[in-house]
Tab-separated table of C-alpha atoms in Angstrom:
chain	number	residue	atom	x	y	z
Y	1	MET	CA	-70.392	-5.387	0.210
Y	2	THR	CA	-69.153	-8.624	-1.351
Y	3	GLN	CA	-66.743	-10.566	0.790
Y	4	ALA	CA	-63.528	-12.010	-0.671
Y	5	HIS	CA	-63.633	-15.615	-1.692
Y	6	PRO	CA	-62.041	-17.932	0.982
Y	7	PHE	CA	-59.486	-19.136	-1.630
Y	8	LEU	CA	-58.399	-15.502	-2.344
Y	9	LYS	CA	-58.046	-14.954	1.355
Y	10	ARG	CA	-55.819	-17.956	1.709
Y	11	LEU	CA	-53.759	-16.841	-1.315
Y	12	ALA	CA	-53.266	-13.377	0.125
Y	13	ALA	CA	-52.210	-14.820	3.495
Y	14	ILE	CA	-49.715	-17.107	1.705
Y	15	ALA	CA	-48.269	-14.173	-0.242
Y	16	THR	CA	-47.966	-12.010	2.910
Y	17	ALA	CA	-46.206	-14.817	4.748
Y	18	ALA	CA	-43.872	-15.343	1.872
Y	19	LEU	CA	-43.044	-11.614	1.722
Y	20	PHE	CA	-42.336	-11.415	5.438
Y	21	GLY	CA	-40.368	-14.649	5.199
Y	22	THR	CA	-38.176	-13.133	2.449
Y	23	LEU	CA	-37.620	-9.926	4.484
Y	24	ALA	CA	-36.815	-11.944	7.579
Y	25	HIS	CA	-34.374	-14.089	5.694
Y	26	ALA	CA	-32.607	-10.998	4.253
Y	27	GLN	CA	-32.388	-9.420	7.695
Y	28	ALA	CA	-31.170	-12.679	9.182
Y	29	GLN	CA	-28.313	-13.053	6.720
Y	30	PRO	CA	-24.943	-12.748	8.429
Y	31	PRO	CA	-22.651	-9.901	7.526
Y	32	ILE	CA	-19.911	-10.355	4.996
Y	33	LYS	CA	-16.815	-10.596	7.225
Y	34	ILE	CA	-13.565	-8.840	6.351
Y	35	GLY	CA	-10.414	-9.873	8.165
Y	36	ILE	CA	-7.695	-7.218	8.656
Y	37	ASN	CA	-4.118	-8.467	9.209
Y	38	ALA	CA	-1.841	-5.527	9.984
Y	39	PRO	CA	1.023	-4.465	12.334
Y	40	ILE	CA	-0.913	-2.104	14.585
Y	41	GLN	CA	2.220	-0.810	16.366
Y	42	VAL	CA	3.180	1.351	13.383
Y	43	GLN	CA	1.188	3.911	11.395
Y	44	VAL	CA	1.250	1.855	8.176
Y	45	GLY	CA	-0.597	-0.832	10.182
Y	46	ARG	CA	-3.037	1.434	11.967
Y	47	ASP	CA	-3.888	3.097	8.626
Y	48	ILE	CA	-4.681	-0.362	7.113
Y	49	ARG	CA	-7.209	-0.875	9.945
Y	50	ASP	CA	-8.587	2.642	9.803
Y	51	GLY	CA	-8.754	2.956	5.983
Y	52	ALA	CA	-10.606	-0.388	5.823
Y	53	GLN	CA	-13.027	0.694	8.587
Y	54	LEU	CA	-13.791	3.941	6.720
Y	55	ALA	CA	-14.653	2.005	3.560
Y	56	VAL	CA	-16.778	-0.534	5.493
Y	57	ASP	CA	-18.784	2.199	7.088
Y	58	GLU	CA	-19.316	4.072	3.809
Y	59	ILE	CA	-20.502	0.922	2.018
Y	60	ASN	CA	-22.803	-0.111	4.875
Y	61	ALA	CA	-24.319	3.398	4.920
Y	62	LYS	CA	-25.311	2.820	1.269
Y	63	GLY	CA	-26.989	-0.520	1.943
Y	64	GLY	CA	-24.010	-2.916	2.020
Y	65	VAL	CA	-23.228	-5.543	-0.625
Y	66	LEU	CA	-25.933	-7.766	-2.083
Y	67	GLY	CA	-28.211	-6.551	0.674
Y	68	ARG	CA	-25.785	-7.620	3.401
Y	69	GLN	CA	-23.782	-5.467	5.769
Y	70	LEU	CA	-19.951	-5.672	6.037
Y	71	SER	CA	-18.262	-6.392	9.347
Y	72	MET	CA	-14.593	-6.228	10.189
Y	73	VAL	CA	-12.272	-8.108	12.554
Y	74	VAL	CA	-8.635	-7.166	13.172
Y	75	ALA	CA	-5.681	-9.439	13.992
Y	76	ASP	CA	-2.347	-7.811	14.861
Y	77	GLU	CA	0.397	-9.560	12.787
Y	78	THR	CA	3.180	-7.303	14.128
Y	79	GLU	CA	6.231	-7.573	11.902
Y	80	ASP	CA	7.068	-11.129	12.980
Y	81	PRO	CA	6.449	-14.173	10.700
Y	82	GLU	CA	5.250	-16.413	13.518
Y	83	LYS	CA	2.791	-13.876	14.835
Y	84	GLY	CA	1.737	-13.170	11.271
Y	85	ILE	CA	0.842	-16.846	10.770
Y	86	SER	CA	-1.069	-16.803	14.059
Y	87	ALA	CA	-3.017	-13.776	12.865
Y	88	ILE	CA	-4.001	-15.529	9.656
Y	89	LYS	CA	-5.055	-18.710	11.456
Y	90	LYS	CA	-7.217	-16.637	13.847
Y	91	LEU	CA	-8.923	-14.861	10.989
Y	92	THR	CA	-9.529	-17.838	8.699
Y	93	ALA	CA	-10.054	-20.726	11.162
Y	94	ASP	CA	-11.573	-18.984	14.206
Y	95	GLU	CA	-13.297	-15.988	12.677
Y	96	LYS	CA	-13.974	-17.592	9.262
Y	97	VAL	CA	-13.665	-14.334	7.417
Y	98	ASP	CA	-14.732	-14.071	3.751
Y	99	VAL	CA	-11.650	-12.039	2.677
Y	100	LEU	CA	-8.273	-10.953	4.123
Y	101	ILE	CA	-7.119	-7.391	3.611
Y	102	GLY	CA	-3.730	-6.181	4.889
Y	103	GLY	CA	-0.089	-7.280	5.059
Y	104	TYR	CA	2.948	-4.990	5.254
Y	105	THR	CA	6.204	-6.921	5.617
Y	106	SER	CA	7.120	-9.070	2.651
Y	107	GLY	CA	8.819	-11.732	4.837
Y	108	VAL	CA	5.650	-12.056	6.960
Y	109	THR	CA	3.379	-12.202	3.982
Y	110	LEU	CA	5.469	-14.924	2.265
Y	111	ALA	CA	5.297	-16.987	5.540
Y	112	GLN	CA	1.526	-16.540	5.582
Y	113	LEU	CA	0.863	-17.635	1.996
Y	114	PRO	CA	0.690	-21.450	2.584
Y	115	HIS	CA	-1.843	-20.880	5.346
Y	116	ILE	CA	-3.902	-18.480	3.221
Y	117	THR	CA	-4.053	-20.904	0.283
Y	118	ARG	CA	-4.762	-23.849	2.491
Y	119	ALA	CA	-7.747	-21.937	3.967
Y	120	LYS	CA	-8.834	-21.020	0.395
Y	121	THR	CA	-9.480	-17.433	1.483
Y	122	ILE	CA	-9.007	-14.531	-0.861
Y	123	ALA	CA	-6.211	-12.151	0.299
Y	124	LEU	CA	-5.754	-8.682	-0.867
Y	125	THR	CA	-2.289	-7.458	0.014
Y	126	VAL	CA	-1.793	-3.753	0.502
Y	127	GLY	CA	1.755	-3.223	1.782
Y	128	ALA	CA	4.152	-6.077	0.913
Y	129	ALA	CA	6.160	-5.438	-2.274
Y	130	SER	CA	8.147	-8.630	-3.000
Y	131	PRO	CA	7.379	-9.986	-6.484
Y	132	ALA	CA	7.659	-13.515	-5.053
Y	133	ILE	CA	4.270	-13.056	-3.386
Y	134	THR	CA	2.239	-12.973	-6.568
Y	135	ALA	CA	4.703	-14.916	-8.700
Y	136	LYS	CA	3.180	-18.004	-7.180
Y	137	VAL	CA	-0.118	-17.255	-8.908
Y	138	LYS	CA	1.386	-17.938	-12.386
Y	139	GLN	CA	3.479	-20.838	-11.082
Y	140	ASN	CA	0.472	-22.794	-9.722
Y	141	TYR	CA	-2.822	-20.978	-10.397
Y	142	ASP	CA	-5.212	-23.515	-8.804
Y	143	THR	CA	-3.303	-23.399	-5.527
Y	144	ASN	CA	-2.450	-19.754	-5.371
Y	145	LYS	CA	-5.342	-17.983	-7.195
Y	146	TYR	CA	-6.547	-16.544	-3.839
Y	147	ILE	CA	-3.540	-14.131	-3.646
Y	148	PHE	CA	-3.829	-10.578	-4.923
Y	149	ARG	CA	-1.729	-7.436	-4.507
Y	150	THR	CA	-4.114	-4.467	-4.639
Y	151	GLY	CA	-2.626	-1.649	-2.586
Y	152	VAL	CA	1.097	-1.351	-3.493
Y	153	LEU	CA	3.316	-1.838	-6.554
Y	154	ASN	CA	5.752	-4.766	-6.467
Y	155	SER	CA	9.489	-4.202	-6.113
Y	156	LEU	CA	10.240	-4.312	-9.790
Y	157	HIS	CA	7.705	-1.546	-10.449
Y	158	LEU	CA	9.351	0.341	-7.580
Y	159	ALA	CA	12.783	-0.200	-9.135
Y	160	ASN	CA	11.557	1.080	-12.502
Y	161	GLY	CA	9.951	4.118	-10.770
Y	162	LEU	CA	13.258	4.830	-9.014
Y	163	LEU	CA	15.132	4.443	-12.274
Y	164	GLY	CA	12.837	6.920	-13.914
Y	165	TYR	CA	13.420	9.396	-11.092
Y	166	MET	CA	17.228	8.942	-11.338
Y	167	THR	CA	17.421	9.188	-15.126
Y	168	GLY	CA	14.544	11.563	-15.843
Y	169	PHE	CA	14.835	14.004	-12.894
Y	170	LEU	CA	18.082	13.666	-11.030
Y	171	HIS	CA	20.210	13.313	-14.221
Y	172	GLY	CA	17.868	14.709	-16.883
Y	173	GLU	CA	16.878	17.871	-14.947
Y	174	LEU	CA	19.472	18.305	-12.253
Y	175	GLY	CA	22.453	16.970	-14.220
Y	176	LEU	CA	23.597	14.453	-11.585
Y	177	LYS	CA	25.400	11.357	-12.701
Y	178	LYS	CA	27.111	9.662	-9.728
Y	179	PHE	CA	24.917	7.763	-7.289
Y	180	ALA	CA	25.269	5.691	-4.100
Y	181	ILE	CA	22.503	3.148	-3.534
Y	182	VAL	CA	21.998	1.967	0.017
Y	183	GLY	CA	19.245	-0.318	1.327
Y	184	GLU	CA	18.270	-2.393	4.272
Y	185	SER	CA	18.891	-6.168	4.424
Y	186	ALA	CA	15.351	-7.335	3.698
Y	187	LYS	CA	13.821	-9.667	1.115
Y	188	TRP	CA	12.119	-6.957	-0.930
Y	189	VAL	CA	15.386	-4.980	-1.175
Y	190	GLN	CA	17.232	-8.094	-2.240
Y	191	ASP	CA	14.745	-8.321	-5.119
Y	192	LEU	CA	15.068	-4.645	-6.062
Y	193	LEU	CA	18.673	-3.436	-5.514
Y	194	PRO	CA	20.579	-5.614	-8.117
Y	195	TYR	CA	18.016	-4.826	-10.756
Y	196	LEU	CA	18.149	-1.128	-10.047
Y	197	LYS	CA	21.974	-0.986	-10.076
Y	198	LYS	CA	22.286	-2.867	-13.388
Y	199	SER	CA	19.440	-0.848	-15.022
Y	200	ALA	CA	20.960	2.440	-13.910
Y	201	GLN	CA	24.353	1.487	-15.289
Y	202	ASP	CA	22.746	0.403	-18.588
Y	203	LYS	CA	21.257	3.936	-18.758
Y	204	GLY	CA	24.715	5.468	-18.425
Y	205	LEU	CA	24.603	6.441	-14.764
Y	206	GLU	CA	27.639	5.777	-12.537
Y	207	ILE	CA	26.868	3.694	-9.470
Y	208	VAL	CA	29.870	4.503	-7.230
Y	209	MET	CA	28.467	2.495	-4.252
Y	210	ALA	CA	25.747	-0.160	-3.716
Y	211	GLU	CA	25.329	-1.947	-0.433
Y	212	THR	CA	22.953	-2.950	2.279
Y	213	PHE	CA	22.846	-2.380	6.079
Y	214	ASP	CA	21.178	-4.233	8.959
Y	215	THR	CA	17.609	-3.137	9.693
Y	216	GLY	CA	18.610	-2.628	13.345
Y	217	THR	CA	21.321	-0.088	12.570
Y	218	THR	CA	21.400	2.785	15.046
Y	219	ASN	CA	24.661	4.422	13.935
Y	220	PHE	CA	24.627	5.462	10.314
Y	221	SER	CA	27.781	7.590	10.580
Y	222	PRO	CA	30.190	5.060	8.974
Y	223	LEU	CA	27.728	4.528	6.120
Y	224	LEU	CA	27.216	8.271	5.575
Y	225	SER	CA	31.043	8.784	5.665
Y	226	LYS	CA	31.439	6.122	3.010
Y	227	VAL	CA	28.793	7.754	0.859
Y	228	LYS	CA	30.492	11.156	1.186
Y	229	ASN	CA	33.909	9.679	0.285
Y	230	SER	CA	32.527	7.735	-2.653
Y	231	GLY	CA	32.073	10.905	-4.718
Y	232	ALA	CA	28.308	10.300	-5.006
Y	233	GLU	CA	26.205	13.295	-5.961
Y	234	TYR	CA	23.028	11.701	-4.596
Y	235	MET	CA	22.231	8.918	-2.131
Y	236	VAL	CA	19.370	6.681	-3.213
Y	237	VAL	CA	17.867	4.942	-0.120
Y	238	ILE	CA	15.727	1.819	-0.055
Y	239	LEU	CA	14.289	1.118	3.428
Y	240	SER	CA	11.012	0.274	5.122
Y	241	HIS	CA	11.868	-1.319	8.496
Y	242	ALA	CA	15.140	0.402	9.425
Y	243	SER	CA	14.955	3.673	11.372
Y	244	SER	CA	14.312	6.522	8.972
Y	245	ASP	CA	14.259	8.842	11.999
Y	246	ILE	CA	17.823	8.047	12.984
Y	247	LEU	CA	19.065	8.267	9.433
Y	248	ALA	CA	17.469	11.668	8.854
Y	249	LYS	CA	18.827	13.134	12.043
Y	250	GLN	CA	22.369	11.852	11.610
Y	251	TRP	CA	22.477	12.944	7.944
Y	252	TYR	CA	21.293	16.417	8.916
Y	253	ASP	CA	23.535	16.783	11.979
Y	254	ALA	CA	26.620	15.746	9.948
Y	255	ARG	CA	25.671	18.170	7.222
Y	256	VAL	CA	26.447	15.411	4.623
Y	257	PRO	CA	27.003	17.187	1.318
Y	258	VAL	CA	24.990	14.590	-0.545
Y	259	PRO	CA	21.149	14.930	-0.939
Y	260	TYR	CA	19.104	11.786	-0.462
Y	261	GLY	CA	15.810	10.213	-1.303
Y	262	GLY	CA	14.150	7.128	-2.723
Y	263	ILE	CA	11.980	4.536	-1.034
Y	264	ASP	CA	11.754	5.452	2.658
Y	265	VAL	CA	8.470	4.091	3.944
Y	266	LYS	CA	8.488	5.474	7.500
Y	267	SER	CA	9.288	8.932	6.203
Y	268	GLN	CA	5.893	8.822	4.567
Y	269	ASP	CA	4.302	9.014	8.030
Y	270	THR	CA	2.411	12.262	8.205
Y	271	ASP	CA	4.184	13.198	11.494
Y	272	PHE	CA	7.643	12.358	10.231
Y	273	PHE	CA	8.912	15.918	9.706
Y	274	GLU	CA	7.780	16.892	13.176
Y	275	ARG	CA	9.066	13.658	14.665
Y	276	VAL	CA	12.647	14.328	13.453
Y	277	GLY	CA	12.580	17.993	14.329
Y	278	GLY	CA	12.534	19.061	10.738
Y	279	LYS	CA	15.762	17.302	9.962
Y	280	SER	CA	14.277	15.553	6.953
Y	281	LEU	CA	14.198	18.905	5.142
Y	282	SER	CA	14.865	18.257	1.388
Y	283	GLU	CA	14.527	14.492	1.638
Y	284	VAL	CA	12.531	12.952	-1.206
Y	285	ALA	CA	10.442	9.831	-0.551
Y	286	ILE	CA	8.287	7.866	-2.914
Y	287	ASN	CA	4.588	7.838	-2.210
Y	288	PHE	CA	1.406	6.562	-3.808
Y	289	ILE	CA	-0.879	9.189	-2.442
Y	290	VAL	CA	-0.681	12.768	-1.294
Y	291	ARG	CA	-3.229	15.531	-1.190
Y	292	ALA	CA	-3.480	16.025	-4.939
Y	293	PRO	CA	-6.194	15.177	-7.568
Y	294	LEU	CA	-4.757	11.791	-8.634
Y	295	SER	CA	-8.291	10.602	-9.363
Y	296	GLU	CA	-11.803	11.702	-8.563
Y	297	ARG	CA	-11.577	9.677	-5.351
Y	298	THR	CA	-8.328	11.038	-3.903
Y	299	LEU	CA	-9.432	14.319	-2.350
Y	300	PRO	CA	-12.785	12.991	-0.978
Y	301	PHE	CA	-10.847	10.125	0.663
Y	302	PHE	CA	-8.403	12.538	2.242
Y	303	GLU	CA	-11.308	14.680	3.585
Y	304	ALA	CA	-13.138	11.657	4.979
Y	305	PHE	CA	-10.033	10.086	6.555
Y	306	GLU	CA	-8.824	13.339	8.107
Y	307	GLY	CA	-12.281	14.201	9.262
Y	308	ARG	CA	-12.565	10.939	11.213
Y	309	TYR	CA	-9.014	10.266	12.378
Y	310	LYS	CA	-7.563	13.809	12.536
Y	311	ARG	CA	-4.439	12.839	10.560
Y	312	GLU	CA	-3.487	12.344	6.921
Y	313	PRO	CA	-3.337	8.748	5.655
Y	314	VAL	CA	-0.249	6.922	4.439
Y	315	TYR	CA	-0.342	4.687	1.418
Y	316	THR	CA	-1.490	1.575	3.267
Y	317	GLY	CA	-4.554	3.366	4.473
Y	318	ALA	CA	-5.462	4.241	0.923
Y	319	GLY	CA	-4.636	0.756	-0.198
Y	320	ALA	CA	-6.883	-0.848	2.369
Y	321	TYR	CA	-9.741	1.609	1.650
Y	322	ASP	CA	-9.449	0.812	-2.063
Y	323	SER	CA	-9.243	-2.939	-1.462
Y	324	VAL	CA	-12.496	-3.000	0.525
Y	325	TYR	CA	-14.203	-1.224	-2.369
Y	326	ALA	CA	-12.559	-3.532	-4.875
Y	327	TYR	CA	-13.774	-6.589	-2.994
Y	328	ALA	CA	-17.282	-5.143	-2.701
Y	329	ASP	CA	-17.249	-4.347	-6.472
Y	330	ALA	CA	-16.168	-7.910	-7.299
Y	331	VAL	CA	-18.830	-9.480	-5.087
Y	332	THR	CA	-21.501	-7.265	-6.608
Y	333	ARG	CA	-20.471	-8.164	-10.148
Y	334	ALA	CA	-20.236	-11.900	-9.264
Y	335	GLY	CA	-23.697	-11.685	-7.745
Y	336	LYS	CA	-22.689	-14.063	-4.943
Y	337	LEU	CA	-20.010	-14.714	-2.350
Y	338	ASP	CA	-18.717	-17.818	-4.119
Y	339	THR	CA	-14.897	-17.625	-3.861
Y	340	ASP	CA	-14.177	-18.736	-7.448
Y	341	ALA	CA	-16.743	-16.305	-8.828
Y	342	VAL	CA	-15.307	-13.430	-6.812
Y	343	ILE	CA	-11.811	-14.284	-7.889
Y	344	LYS	CA	-12.843	-14.183	-11.598
Y	345	ALA	CA	-14.497	-10.734	-10.931
Y	346	LEU	CA	-11.384	-9.429	-9.255
Y	347	GLU	CA	-9.254	-10.545	-12.195
Y	348	THR	CA	-11.195	-8.177	-14.498
Y	349	ILE	CA	-11.454	-5.240	-12.117
Y	350	ASP	CA	-11.236	-1.831	-13.678
Y	351	MET	CA	-12.188	0.986	-11.336
Y	352	PRO	CA	-11.014	4.405	-10.128
Y	353	VAL	CA	-9.230	4.254	-6.764
Y	354	THR	CA	-7.642	6.849	-4.513
Y	355	THR	CA	-4.204	6.361	-6.158
Y	356	GLY	CA	-5.336	6.322	-9.820
Y	357	ARG	CA	-7.078	3.384	-11.424
Y	358	MET	CA	-6.963	-0.275	-10.408
Y	359	GLN	CA	-6.355	-2.975	-12.974
Y	360	LEU	CA	-4.584	-6.263	-12.275
Y	361	ASP	CA	-2.267	-8.309	-14.474
Y	362	GLU	CA	-2.234	-12.131	-14.910
Y	363	SER	CA	-0.202	-12.502	-11.670
Y	364	HIS	CA	-2.917	-10.711	-9.745
Y	365	ASP	CA	-0.543	-7.757	-9.408
Y	366	LEU	CA	-1.543	-4.095	-9.467
Y	367	LYS	CA	-0.701	-2.587	-12.800
Y	368	ALA	CA	1.452	0.579	-13.063
Y	369	GLY	CA	1.575	3.137	-15.790
Y	370	ALA	CA	-0.147	6.133	-17.358
Y	371	GLY	CA	-3.723	6.431	-16.182
Y	372	LEU	CA	-3.280	3.658	-13.602
Y	373	VAL	CA	-1.168	3.793	-10.400
Y	374	ASN	CA	2.196	5.604	-10.467
Y	375	LEU	CA	4.961	6.376	-7.997
Y	376	LEU	CA	5.125	9.894	-6.728
Y	377	PHE	CA	8.415	11.388	-5.534
Y	378	VAL	CA	7.546	13.789	-2.741
Y	379	GLN	CA	9.973	16.173	-1.040
Y	380	TRP	CA	9.754	17.363	2.565
Y	381	GLN	CA	10.078	21.158	2.559
Y	382	GLU	CA	10.039	24.044	4.978
Y	383	GLY	CA	7.379	23.737	7.672
Y	384	GLY	CA	6.652	20.123	6.927
Y	385	LYS	CA	5.124	20.894	3.513
Y	386	ARG	CA	5.132	18.019	1.028
Y	387	VAL	CA	5.757	18.784	-2.664
Y	388	ILE	CA	5.562	16.357	-5.612
Y	389	VAL	CA	8.752	16.897	-7.623
Y	390	TRP	CA	8.414	13.921	-10.011
Y	391	PRO	CA	6.866	12.840	-12.292
Y	392	LYS	CA	6.763	16.113	-14.103
Y	393	GLU	CA	3.057	15.953	-14.977
Y	394	ALA	CA	2.141	15.612	-11.353
Y	395	ARG	CA	4.589	18.281	-10.029
Y	396	THR	CA	3.192	20.617	-7.401
Y	397	GLY	CA	6.422	22.541	-6.569
Y	398	ASP	CA	10.157	23.021	-7.247
Y	399	TYR	CA	12.938	20.820	-5.849
Y	400	VAL	CA	15.077	22.352	-3.087
Y	401	LYS	CA	18.651	21.365	-2.025
Y	402	PRO	CA	19.794	20.812	1.561
Y	403	GLN	CA	20.319	24.192	3.252
Y	404	TRP	CA	24.125	23.745	3.561
Y	405	MET	CA	24.433	23.002	-0.204
Y	406	ASN	CA	22.679	26.201	-1.404
C-alpha cells in the first residue's frame, strides 16, 4: 500500500488544525448581549422581561444569530428617572450590552436618552409613547440615530386612534356627541390631550369637559361628579400611571350614568377584571394585542407565552418579544454586529410581528395603519371576557352598556 507523501500529510494536518481552530473560535465567541430596562414592580415591566426572554430562548434554540447565542441581563428602572438613568448606566457601562430593549414611562425614557446616545448603544423602546423621544432622531440624526420605538405607537398615533373610535364608533355607530376627556398629569398626556380635543371639535363633536388630574389621585368622586354634571354622554380616559383600579371601583359603586373608555394601560393587565371585582364591566381600553389573528405570529406567541408564564401577555410583552426578533433580523441582514450597519438594517425593517407588521418611519417610529400596527378598542365584558369592539374589521363581539344604563 502506497504511503501518503510527507508534504500531503503536513497539508492535511494544517487543514485539520485550521478546521478545529475555526470551530473553536466560533464556540469561543461571546454571546450577543441584550439589556432589558423595565419597571419590574408592575406587569407591563415584568412582561417586557418575560417577552424578551421567550424570544431569546426561541432564537437560541434555532442556532442564535450569526452563529452566536443571545444572552440577557435585566436592570430594574422602576418608574423613577434617577433609577432609570442608573439602570442604563449599569447596562451600557458595566454590562456593555449590544442593545437595549425596554422602557415604559416617557419621563424616564426622556431622562435616559442622553446617556443612551452618549454610550452609542441601540435602544428599542417598547412602552414609552411621547413623540419627543423619537423626534430627536430627525433633529440631530448623528447624535440620536440609536433611538427607536418598536413596541408601541406614539401619542399622536394614539390620539388619532382615539379620534377614530370617537367619531367612527361612539358617534358614527352609537350616536353619541358630547364627550368629557380626562387624563393624568403626565408628559405623554400633555402631548396628546390638546391635539385630541381640537381634532374632535374639528370633526363636529362637542367636548364639554377636558382636564387632567394628579397621578396620585385616590378619590375620583369629585371628578366623576363633574363629568356627570357636564352632560357628557361618554368619558374618554387617558391614563397609564394613575390608579385604574380605584377609578373603576368608584365609577361602578357610584353608578355613574356615563360609560367610559380610552387609553387605560393598567386595565390591560390580564388580571384587571378580577382585581377590581368585576367593576370594570363595560369599560373599553385600547390595546395592541389580544387573542385574535392579528398576524400569523399572534396566536403562536400567545400560546408560547401562556404556556411558559401561565398568564396572558400585555402589549409590552409582545413589544419586547417582537423587538428581540427585530434586532436579530437586523443583525442577520447586516451580517455583523457593527452598530451603524445594524441601525441601517433596522431602518429598512419590514417583518410580521405579533401586533401586525413592523415598519419604521424616518424618525425611527413604529408606523401605524392598514396592514401594519393598529389600535384595538377592547371591552371588558361578563366573566372577564375581552371583546374587540373597534375597529369594525377586527370586531369580535358587540358593545354592551353599563348594567345600570340598560
